[in-house]
mmCIF file of C-alpha atoms in Angstrom:
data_model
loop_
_atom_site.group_PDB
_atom_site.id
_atom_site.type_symbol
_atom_site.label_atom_id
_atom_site.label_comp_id
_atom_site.label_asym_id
_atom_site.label_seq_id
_atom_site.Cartn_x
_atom_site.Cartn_y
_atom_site.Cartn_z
ATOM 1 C CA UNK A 1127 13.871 27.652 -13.427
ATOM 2 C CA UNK A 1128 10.951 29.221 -11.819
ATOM 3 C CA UNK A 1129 8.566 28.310 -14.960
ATOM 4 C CA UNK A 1130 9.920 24.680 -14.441
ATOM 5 C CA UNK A 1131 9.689 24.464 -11.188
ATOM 6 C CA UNK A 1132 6.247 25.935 -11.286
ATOM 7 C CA UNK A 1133 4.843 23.019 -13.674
ATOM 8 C CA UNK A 1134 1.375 21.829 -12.895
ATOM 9 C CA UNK A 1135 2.535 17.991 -11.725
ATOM 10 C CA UNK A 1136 -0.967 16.000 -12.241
ATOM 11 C CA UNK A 1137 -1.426 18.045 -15.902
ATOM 12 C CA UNK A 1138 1.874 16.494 -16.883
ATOM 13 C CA UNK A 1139 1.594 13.204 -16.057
ATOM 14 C CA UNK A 1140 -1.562 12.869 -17.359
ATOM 15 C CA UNK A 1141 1.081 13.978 -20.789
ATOM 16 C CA UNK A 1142 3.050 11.206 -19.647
ATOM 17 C CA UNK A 1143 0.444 8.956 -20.011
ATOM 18 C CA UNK A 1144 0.251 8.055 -16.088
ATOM 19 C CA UNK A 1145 -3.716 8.078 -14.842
ATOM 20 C CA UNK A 1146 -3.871 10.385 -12.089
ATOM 21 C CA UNK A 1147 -6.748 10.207 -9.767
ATOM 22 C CA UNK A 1148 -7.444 12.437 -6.775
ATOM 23 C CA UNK A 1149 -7.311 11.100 -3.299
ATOM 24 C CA UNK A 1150 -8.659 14.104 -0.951
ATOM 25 C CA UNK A 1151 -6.896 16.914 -0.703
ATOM 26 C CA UNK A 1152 -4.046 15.118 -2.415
ATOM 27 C CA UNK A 1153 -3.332 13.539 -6.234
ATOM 28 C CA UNK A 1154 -2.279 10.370 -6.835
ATOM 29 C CA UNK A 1155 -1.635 7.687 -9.586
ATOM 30 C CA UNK A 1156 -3.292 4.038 -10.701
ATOM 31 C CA UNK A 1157 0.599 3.097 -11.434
ATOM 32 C CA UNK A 1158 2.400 4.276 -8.569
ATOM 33 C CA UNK A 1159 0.235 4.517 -5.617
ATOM 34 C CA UNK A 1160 2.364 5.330 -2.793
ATOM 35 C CA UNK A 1161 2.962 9.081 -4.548
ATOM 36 C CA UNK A 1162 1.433 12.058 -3.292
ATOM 37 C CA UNK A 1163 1.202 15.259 -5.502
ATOM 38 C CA UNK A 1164 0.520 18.165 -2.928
ATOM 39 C CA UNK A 1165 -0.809 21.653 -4.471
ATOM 40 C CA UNK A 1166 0.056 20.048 -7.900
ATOM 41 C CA UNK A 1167 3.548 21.465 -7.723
ATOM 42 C CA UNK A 1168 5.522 18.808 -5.243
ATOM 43 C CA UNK A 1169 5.591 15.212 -5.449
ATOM 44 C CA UNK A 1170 6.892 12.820 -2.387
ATOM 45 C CA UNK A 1171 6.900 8.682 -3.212
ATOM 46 C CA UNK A 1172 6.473 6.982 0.550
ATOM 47 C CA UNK A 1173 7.844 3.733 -0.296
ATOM 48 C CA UNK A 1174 11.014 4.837 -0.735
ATOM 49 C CA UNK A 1175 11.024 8.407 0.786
ATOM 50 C CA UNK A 1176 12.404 10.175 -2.568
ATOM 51 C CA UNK A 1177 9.852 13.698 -3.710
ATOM 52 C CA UNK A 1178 10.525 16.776 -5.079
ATOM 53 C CA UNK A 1179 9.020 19.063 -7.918
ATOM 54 C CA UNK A 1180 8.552 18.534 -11.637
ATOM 55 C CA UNK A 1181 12.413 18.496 -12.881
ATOM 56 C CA UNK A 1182 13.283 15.675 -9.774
ATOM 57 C CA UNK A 1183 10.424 13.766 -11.242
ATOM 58 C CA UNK A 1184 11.420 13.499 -14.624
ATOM 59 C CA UNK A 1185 15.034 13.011 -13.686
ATOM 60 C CA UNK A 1186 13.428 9.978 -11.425
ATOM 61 C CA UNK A 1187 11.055 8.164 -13.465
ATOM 62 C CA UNK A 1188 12.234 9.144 -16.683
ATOM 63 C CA UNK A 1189 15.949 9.181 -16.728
ATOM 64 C CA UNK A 1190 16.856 12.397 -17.570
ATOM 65 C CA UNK A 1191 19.490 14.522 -16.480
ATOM 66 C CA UNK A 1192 18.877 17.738 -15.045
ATOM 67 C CA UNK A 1193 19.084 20.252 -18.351
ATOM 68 C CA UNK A 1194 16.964 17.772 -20.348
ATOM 69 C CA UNK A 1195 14.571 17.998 -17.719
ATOM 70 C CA UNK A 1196 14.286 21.966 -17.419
ATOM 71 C CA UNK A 1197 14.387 21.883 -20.963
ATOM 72 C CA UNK A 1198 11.691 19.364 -21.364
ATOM 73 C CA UNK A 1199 9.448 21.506 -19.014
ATOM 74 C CA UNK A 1200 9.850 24.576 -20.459
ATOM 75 C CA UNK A 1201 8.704 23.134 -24.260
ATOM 76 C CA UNK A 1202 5.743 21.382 -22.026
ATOM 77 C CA UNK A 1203 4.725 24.998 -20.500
ATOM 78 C CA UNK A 1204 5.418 26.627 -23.794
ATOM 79 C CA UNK A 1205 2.879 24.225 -25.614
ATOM 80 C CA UNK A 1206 0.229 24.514 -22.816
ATOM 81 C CA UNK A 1207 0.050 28.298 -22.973
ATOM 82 C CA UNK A 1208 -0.104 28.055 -27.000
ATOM 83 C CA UNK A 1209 -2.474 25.479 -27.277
ATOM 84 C CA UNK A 1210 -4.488 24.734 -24.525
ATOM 85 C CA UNK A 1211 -4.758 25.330 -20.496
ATOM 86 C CA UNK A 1212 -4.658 21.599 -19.895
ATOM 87 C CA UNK A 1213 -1.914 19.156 -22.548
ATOM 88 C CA UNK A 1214 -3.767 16.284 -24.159
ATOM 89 C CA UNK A 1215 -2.297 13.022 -22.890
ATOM 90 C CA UNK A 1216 -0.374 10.889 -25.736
ATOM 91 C CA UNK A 1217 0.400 7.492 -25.395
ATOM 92 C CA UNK A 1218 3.806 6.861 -24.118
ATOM 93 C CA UNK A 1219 6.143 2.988 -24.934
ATOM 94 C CA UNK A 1220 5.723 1.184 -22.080
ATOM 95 C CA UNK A 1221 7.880 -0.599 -21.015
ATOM 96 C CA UNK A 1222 8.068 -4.642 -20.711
ATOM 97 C CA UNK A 1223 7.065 -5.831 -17.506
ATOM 98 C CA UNK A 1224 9.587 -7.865 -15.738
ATOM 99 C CA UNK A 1225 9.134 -11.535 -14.954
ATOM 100 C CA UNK A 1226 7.765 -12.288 -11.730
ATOM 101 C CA UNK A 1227 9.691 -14.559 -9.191
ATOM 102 C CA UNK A 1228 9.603 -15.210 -5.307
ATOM 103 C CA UNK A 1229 12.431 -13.951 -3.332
ATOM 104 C CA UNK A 1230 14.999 -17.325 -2.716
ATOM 105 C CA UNK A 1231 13.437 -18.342 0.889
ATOM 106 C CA UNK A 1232 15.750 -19.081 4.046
ATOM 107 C CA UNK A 1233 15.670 -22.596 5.893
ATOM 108 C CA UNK A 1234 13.771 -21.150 8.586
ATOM 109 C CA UNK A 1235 11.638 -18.593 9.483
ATOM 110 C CA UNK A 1236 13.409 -17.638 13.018
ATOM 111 C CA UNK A 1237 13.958 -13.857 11.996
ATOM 112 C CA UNK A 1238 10.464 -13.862 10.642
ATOM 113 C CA UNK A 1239 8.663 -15.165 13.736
ATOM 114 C CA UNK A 1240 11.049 -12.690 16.191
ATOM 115 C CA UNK A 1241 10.167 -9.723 14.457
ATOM 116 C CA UNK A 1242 6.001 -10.446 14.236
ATOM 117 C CA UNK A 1243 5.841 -11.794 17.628
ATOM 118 C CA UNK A 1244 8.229 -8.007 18.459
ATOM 119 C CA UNK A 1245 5.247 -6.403 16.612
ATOM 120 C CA UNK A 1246 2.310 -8.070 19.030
ATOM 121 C CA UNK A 1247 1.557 -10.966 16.057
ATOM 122 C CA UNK A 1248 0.083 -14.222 18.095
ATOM 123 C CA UNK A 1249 2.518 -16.824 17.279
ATOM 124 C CA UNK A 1250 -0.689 -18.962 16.611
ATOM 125 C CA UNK A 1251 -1.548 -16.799 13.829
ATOM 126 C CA UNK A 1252 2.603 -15.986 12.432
ATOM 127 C CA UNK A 1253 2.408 -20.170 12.137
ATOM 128 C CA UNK A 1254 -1.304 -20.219 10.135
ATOM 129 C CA UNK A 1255 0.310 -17.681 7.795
ATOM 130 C CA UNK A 1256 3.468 -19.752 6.778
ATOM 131 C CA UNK A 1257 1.599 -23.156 6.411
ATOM 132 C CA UNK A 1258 -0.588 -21.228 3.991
ATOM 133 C CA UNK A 1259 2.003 -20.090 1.273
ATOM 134 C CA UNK A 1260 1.396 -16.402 2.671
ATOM 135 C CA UNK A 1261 4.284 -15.671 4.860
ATOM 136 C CA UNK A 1262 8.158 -16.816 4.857
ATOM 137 C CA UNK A 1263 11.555 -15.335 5.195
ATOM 138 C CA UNK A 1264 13.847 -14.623 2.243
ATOM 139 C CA UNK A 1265 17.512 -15.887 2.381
ATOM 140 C CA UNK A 1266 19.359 -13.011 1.678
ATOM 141 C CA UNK A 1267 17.985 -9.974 3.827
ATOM 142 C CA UNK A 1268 15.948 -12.162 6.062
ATOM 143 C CA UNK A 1269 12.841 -9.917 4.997
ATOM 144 C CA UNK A 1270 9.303 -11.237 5.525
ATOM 145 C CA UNK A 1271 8.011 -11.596 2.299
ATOM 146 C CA UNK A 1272 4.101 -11.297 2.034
ATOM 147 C CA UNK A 1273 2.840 -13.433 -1.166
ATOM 148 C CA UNK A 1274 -0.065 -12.700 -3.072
ATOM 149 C CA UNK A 1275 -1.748 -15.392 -4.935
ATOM 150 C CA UNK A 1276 -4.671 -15.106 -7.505
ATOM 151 C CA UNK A 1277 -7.820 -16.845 -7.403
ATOM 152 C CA UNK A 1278 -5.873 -19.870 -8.442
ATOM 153 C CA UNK A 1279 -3.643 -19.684 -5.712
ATOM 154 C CA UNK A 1280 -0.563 -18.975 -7.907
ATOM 155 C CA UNK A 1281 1.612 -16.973 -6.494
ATOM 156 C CA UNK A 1282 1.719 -12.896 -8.307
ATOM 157 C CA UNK A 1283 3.088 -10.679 -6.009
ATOM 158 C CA UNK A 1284 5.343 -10.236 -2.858
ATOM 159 C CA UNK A 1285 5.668 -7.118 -0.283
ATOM 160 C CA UNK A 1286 8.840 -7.150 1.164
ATOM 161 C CA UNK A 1287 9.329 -5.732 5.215
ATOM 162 C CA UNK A 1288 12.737 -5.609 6.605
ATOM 163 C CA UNK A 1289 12.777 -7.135 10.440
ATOM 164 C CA UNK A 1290 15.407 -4.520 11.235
ATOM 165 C CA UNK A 1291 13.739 -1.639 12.231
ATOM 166 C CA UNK A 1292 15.790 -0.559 15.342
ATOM 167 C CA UNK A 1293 16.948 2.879 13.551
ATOM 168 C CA UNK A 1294 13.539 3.905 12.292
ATOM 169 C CA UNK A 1295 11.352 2.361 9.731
ATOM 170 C CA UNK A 1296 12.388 -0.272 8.054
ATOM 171 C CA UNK A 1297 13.008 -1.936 4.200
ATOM 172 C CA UNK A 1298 9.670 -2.187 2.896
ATOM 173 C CA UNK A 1299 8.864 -2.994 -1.170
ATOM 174 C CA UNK A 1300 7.051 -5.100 -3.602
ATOM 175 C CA UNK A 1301 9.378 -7.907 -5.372
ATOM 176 C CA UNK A 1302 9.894 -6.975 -9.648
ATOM 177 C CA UNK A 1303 7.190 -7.946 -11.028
ATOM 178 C CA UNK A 1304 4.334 -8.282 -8.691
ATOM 179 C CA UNK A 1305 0.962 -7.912 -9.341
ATOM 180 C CA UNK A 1306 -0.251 -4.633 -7.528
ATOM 181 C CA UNK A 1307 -4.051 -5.289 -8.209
ATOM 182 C CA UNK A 1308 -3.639 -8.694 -6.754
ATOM 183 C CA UNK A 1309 -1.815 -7.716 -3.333
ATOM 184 C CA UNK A 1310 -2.154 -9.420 -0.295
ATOM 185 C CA UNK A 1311 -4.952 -10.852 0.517
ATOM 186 C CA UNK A 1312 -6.728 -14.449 2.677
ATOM 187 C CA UNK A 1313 -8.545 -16.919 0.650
ATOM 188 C CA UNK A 1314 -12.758 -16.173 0.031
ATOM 189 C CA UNK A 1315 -15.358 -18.662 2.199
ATOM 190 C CA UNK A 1316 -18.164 -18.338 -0.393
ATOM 191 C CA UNK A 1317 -20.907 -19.136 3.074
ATOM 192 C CA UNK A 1318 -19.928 -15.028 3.683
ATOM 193 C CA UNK A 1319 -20.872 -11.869 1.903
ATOM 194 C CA UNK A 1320 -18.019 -9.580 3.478
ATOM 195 C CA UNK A 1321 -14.927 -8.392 3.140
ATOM 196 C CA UNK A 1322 -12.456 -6.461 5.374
ATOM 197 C CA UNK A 1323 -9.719 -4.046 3.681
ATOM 198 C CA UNK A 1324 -6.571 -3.181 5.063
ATOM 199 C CA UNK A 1325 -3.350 -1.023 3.803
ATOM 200 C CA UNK A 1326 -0.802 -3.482 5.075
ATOM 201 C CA UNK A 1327 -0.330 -7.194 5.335
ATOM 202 C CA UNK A 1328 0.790 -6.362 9.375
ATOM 203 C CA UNK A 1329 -2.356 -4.728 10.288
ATOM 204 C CA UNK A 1330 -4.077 -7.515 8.747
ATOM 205 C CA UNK A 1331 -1.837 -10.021 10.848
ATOM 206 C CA UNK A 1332 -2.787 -7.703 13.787
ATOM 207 C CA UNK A 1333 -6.669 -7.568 12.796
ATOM 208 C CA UNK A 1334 -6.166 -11.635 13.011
ATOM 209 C CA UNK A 1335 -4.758 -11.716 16.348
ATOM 210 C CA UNK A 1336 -7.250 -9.397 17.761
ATOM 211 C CA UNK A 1337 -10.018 -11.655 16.571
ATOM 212 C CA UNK A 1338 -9.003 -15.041 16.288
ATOM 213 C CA UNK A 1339 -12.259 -16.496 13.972
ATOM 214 C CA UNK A 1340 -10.845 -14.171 11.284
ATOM 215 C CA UNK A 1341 -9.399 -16.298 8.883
ATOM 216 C CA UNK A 1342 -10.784 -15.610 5.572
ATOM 217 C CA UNK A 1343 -12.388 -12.779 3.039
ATOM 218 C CA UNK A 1344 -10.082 -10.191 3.929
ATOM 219 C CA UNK A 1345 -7.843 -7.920 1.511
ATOM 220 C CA UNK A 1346 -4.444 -5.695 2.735
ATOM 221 C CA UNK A 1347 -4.073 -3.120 -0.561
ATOM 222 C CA UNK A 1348 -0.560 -2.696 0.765
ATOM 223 C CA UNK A 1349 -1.014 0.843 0.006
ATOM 224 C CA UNK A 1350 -3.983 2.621 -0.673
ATOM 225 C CA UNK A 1351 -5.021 1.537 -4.001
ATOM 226 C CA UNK A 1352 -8.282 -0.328 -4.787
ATOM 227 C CA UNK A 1353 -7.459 -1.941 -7.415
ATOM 228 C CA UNK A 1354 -6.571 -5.107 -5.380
ATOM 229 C CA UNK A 1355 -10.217 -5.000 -3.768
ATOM 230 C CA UNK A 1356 -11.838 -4.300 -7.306
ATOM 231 C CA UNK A 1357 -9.731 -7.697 -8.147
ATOM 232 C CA UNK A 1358 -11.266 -9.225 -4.682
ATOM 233 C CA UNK A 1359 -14.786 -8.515 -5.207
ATOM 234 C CA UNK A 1360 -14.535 -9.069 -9.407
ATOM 235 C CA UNK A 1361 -13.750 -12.820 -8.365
ATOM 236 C CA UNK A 1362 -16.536 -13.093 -5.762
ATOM 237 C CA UNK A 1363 -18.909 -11.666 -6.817
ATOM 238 C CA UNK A 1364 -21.274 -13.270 -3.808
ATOM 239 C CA UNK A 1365 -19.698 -10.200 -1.656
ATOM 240 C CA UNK A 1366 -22.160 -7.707 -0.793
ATOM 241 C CA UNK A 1367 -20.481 -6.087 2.441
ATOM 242 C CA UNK A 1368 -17.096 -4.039 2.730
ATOM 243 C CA UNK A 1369 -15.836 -3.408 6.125
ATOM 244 C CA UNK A 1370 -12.780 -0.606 5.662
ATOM 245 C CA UNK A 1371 -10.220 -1.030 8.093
ATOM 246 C CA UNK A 1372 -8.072 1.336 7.046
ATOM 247 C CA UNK A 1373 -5.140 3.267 9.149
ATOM 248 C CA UNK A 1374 -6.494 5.934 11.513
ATOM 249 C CA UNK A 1375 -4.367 9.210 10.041
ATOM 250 C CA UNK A 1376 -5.277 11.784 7.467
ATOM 251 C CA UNK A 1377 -4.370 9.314 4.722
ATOM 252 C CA UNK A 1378 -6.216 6.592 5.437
ATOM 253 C CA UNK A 1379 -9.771 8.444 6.445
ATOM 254 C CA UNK A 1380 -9.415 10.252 3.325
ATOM 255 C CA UNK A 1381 -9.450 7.301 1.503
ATOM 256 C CA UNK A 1382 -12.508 5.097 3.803
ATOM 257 C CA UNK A 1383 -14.526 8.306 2.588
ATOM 258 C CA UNK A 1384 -13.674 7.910 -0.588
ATOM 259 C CA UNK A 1385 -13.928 4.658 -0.642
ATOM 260 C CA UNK A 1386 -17.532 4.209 1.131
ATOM 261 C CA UNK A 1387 -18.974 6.945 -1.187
ATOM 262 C CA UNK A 1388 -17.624 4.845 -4.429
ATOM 263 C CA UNK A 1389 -18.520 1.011 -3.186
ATOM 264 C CA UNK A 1390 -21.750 2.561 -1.670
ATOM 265 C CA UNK A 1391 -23.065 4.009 -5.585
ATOM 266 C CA UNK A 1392 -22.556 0.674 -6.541
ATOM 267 C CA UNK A 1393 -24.803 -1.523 -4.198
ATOM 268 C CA UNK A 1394 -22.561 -2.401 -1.476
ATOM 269 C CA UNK A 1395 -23.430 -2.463 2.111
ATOM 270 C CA UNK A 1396 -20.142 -0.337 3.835
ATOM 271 C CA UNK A 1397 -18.939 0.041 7.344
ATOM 272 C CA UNK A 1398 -15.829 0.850 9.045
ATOM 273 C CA UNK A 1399 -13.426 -0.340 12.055
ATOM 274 C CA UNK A 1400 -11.090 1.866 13.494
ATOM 275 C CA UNK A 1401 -8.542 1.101 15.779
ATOM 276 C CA UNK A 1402 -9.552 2.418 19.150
ATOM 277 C CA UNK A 1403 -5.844 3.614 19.626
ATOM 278 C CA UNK A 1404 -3.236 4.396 17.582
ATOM 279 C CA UNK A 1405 -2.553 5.509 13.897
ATOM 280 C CA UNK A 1406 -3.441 1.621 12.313
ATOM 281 C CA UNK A 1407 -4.071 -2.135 14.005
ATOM 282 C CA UNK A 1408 -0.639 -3.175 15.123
ATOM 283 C CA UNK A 1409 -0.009 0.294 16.744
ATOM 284 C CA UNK A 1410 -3.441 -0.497 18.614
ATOM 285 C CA UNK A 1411 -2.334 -4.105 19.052
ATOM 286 C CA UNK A 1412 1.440 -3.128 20.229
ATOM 287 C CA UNK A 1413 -0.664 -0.391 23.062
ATOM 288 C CA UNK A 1414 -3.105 -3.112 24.207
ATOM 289 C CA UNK A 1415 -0.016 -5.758 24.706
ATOM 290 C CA UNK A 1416 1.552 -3.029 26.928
ATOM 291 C CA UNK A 1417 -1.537 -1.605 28.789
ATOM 292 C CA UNK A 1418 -2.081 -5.726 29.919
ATOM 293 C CA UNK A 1419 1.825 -6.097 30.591
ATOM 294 C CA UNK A 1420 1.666 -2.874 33.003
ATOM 295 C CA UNK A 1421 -1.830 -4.262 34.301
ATOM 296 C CA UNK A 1422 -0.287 -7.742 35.124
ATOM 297 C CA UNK A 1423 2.400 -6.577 36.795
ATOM 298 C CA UNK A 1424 0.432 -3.829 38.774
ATOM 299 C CA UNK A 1425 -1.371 -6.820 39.750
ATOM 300 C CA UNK A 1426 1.161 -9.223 40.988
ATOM 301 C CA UNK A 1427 2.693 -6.447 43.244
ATOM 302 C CA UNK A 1428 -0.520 -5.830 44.449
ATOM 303 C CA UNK A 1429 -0.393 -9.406 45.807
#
């Protein structure tokens, strides 16, 4: 149990066949993004809150039960310390990719427009978003669904966000099928040479409502990997400035670092916005509404 356990998580799935990339103190992967490996022994996914070690992975991603996963370790280990320190990856079936389809949307968007306009979202810019394709509410959790089209405009992907979040965070997920290196993102004005990166369609929202003449060139990863900016800039290839707006905790500078070194080696003018307050844009946006509220009202008694 201990030698299973103890199995070095990015060496085996890189023998999975997953590509595994490094992201700070932390390791990642280019197919599942939201996973953190920490000291290469534990595992936690963030979208949906599961982790655990090497035998919980396998049991997760690759249906086994618990004895063919210690017993799948243990012949892993046992080959790595007769062959080599590190496994060479083999090529695993992948599986077919499912179809992708829109969630079935509701007759309004009432739930959709509470919940934004709860998180600090103008209702100016909630109503821009819908009359663009980019923003409605699905009919049977009443979700706001976040579409991502290409540079066709056909819709590819969807992040779903619950608008019940009175017990804690809420329902948050991409639709089957979507396109992660697509994401969310605003159409490209070819007259300008930036483009500003967020992790989540709401902070872009926020980003929006804090500065009303943004309504283009901008990219939410929904998540933290680049692959959706790669995508961005591969299409427009006029860009020549990144602005990272990326969430203010551990996480997110880790990756604005990472980021500016990479875009920076190859020719791209970076800079950075960080919300003055806050761990991301709507927590800044949410602190500002209240700061004015209290201000207002300090005011009025005042008189």
């Amino acid at each position: 149990m201990e030698i299973a356990k103890g199995t070095d998580l990015p060496d085996l799935l890189e023998h999975l066949g997953y590509r595994v990339r490094r992201l700070g103190s932390y390791y990642t992967t280019k197919e599942m993004d939201s996973i953190r490996i920490k000291n290469r022994r534990t595992w936690k996914r963030y979208s949906n809150g599961t982790g655990g070690d090497a035998i919980t992975f396998l049991q997760e991603f690759c249906g086994k039960d618990f004895r063919e996963a210690v017993n799948y370790l243990l012949e892993f280990n046992g080959h790595r310390a007769r062959d080599s320190p590190t496994p060479r990856p083999r090529p695993v079936q992948q599986a077919e990719k499912p179809a992708f389809t829109l969630p079935i949307p509701n007759q309004d968007q009432r739930r959709v427009f509470a919940y934004l306009q709860k998180r600090g979202i103008a209702p100016q810019v909630i109503r821009g978003f819908i009359d663009s394709g980019l923003l409605y509410e699905d009919g049977l959790h009443h979700n706001c669904v976040f579409v991502g089209r290409d540079g066709s405009g056909k819709p590819v992907f969807a992040s779903k966000r619950g608008t019940y979040d009175l017990d804690g965070p809420g329902f948050k997920g991409d639709a089957v099928g979507s396109d992660k290196s697509v994401a969310f993102r605003l159409p490209c004005d070819p007259a300008l040479d930036w483009v500003a990166v967020f992790e989540a369609p709401i902070d872009l929202m926020s980003f929006c409502t804090l500065h009303r003449a943004v309504t283009s060139n901008a990219v939410a990863l929904c998540g933290l990997y680049q692959g959706p900016l790669d995508t961005y800039l591969r299409e427009n290839p006029h860009l020549k400035q990144i602005v990272l707006c990326l969430d203010a905790d551990g996480p997110g500078q880790e990756a604005t670092e990472k980021f500016r070194e990479e875009y920076a080696q190859k020719g791209y003018t970076i800079s950075t916005r960080t919300p003055a307050q806050g761990k991301d844009w709507n927590a800044y946006l949410q602190q500002r509404g209240r700061a004015r509220e209290r201000g207002d009202y300090q005011q009025a008694a005042a008189r």
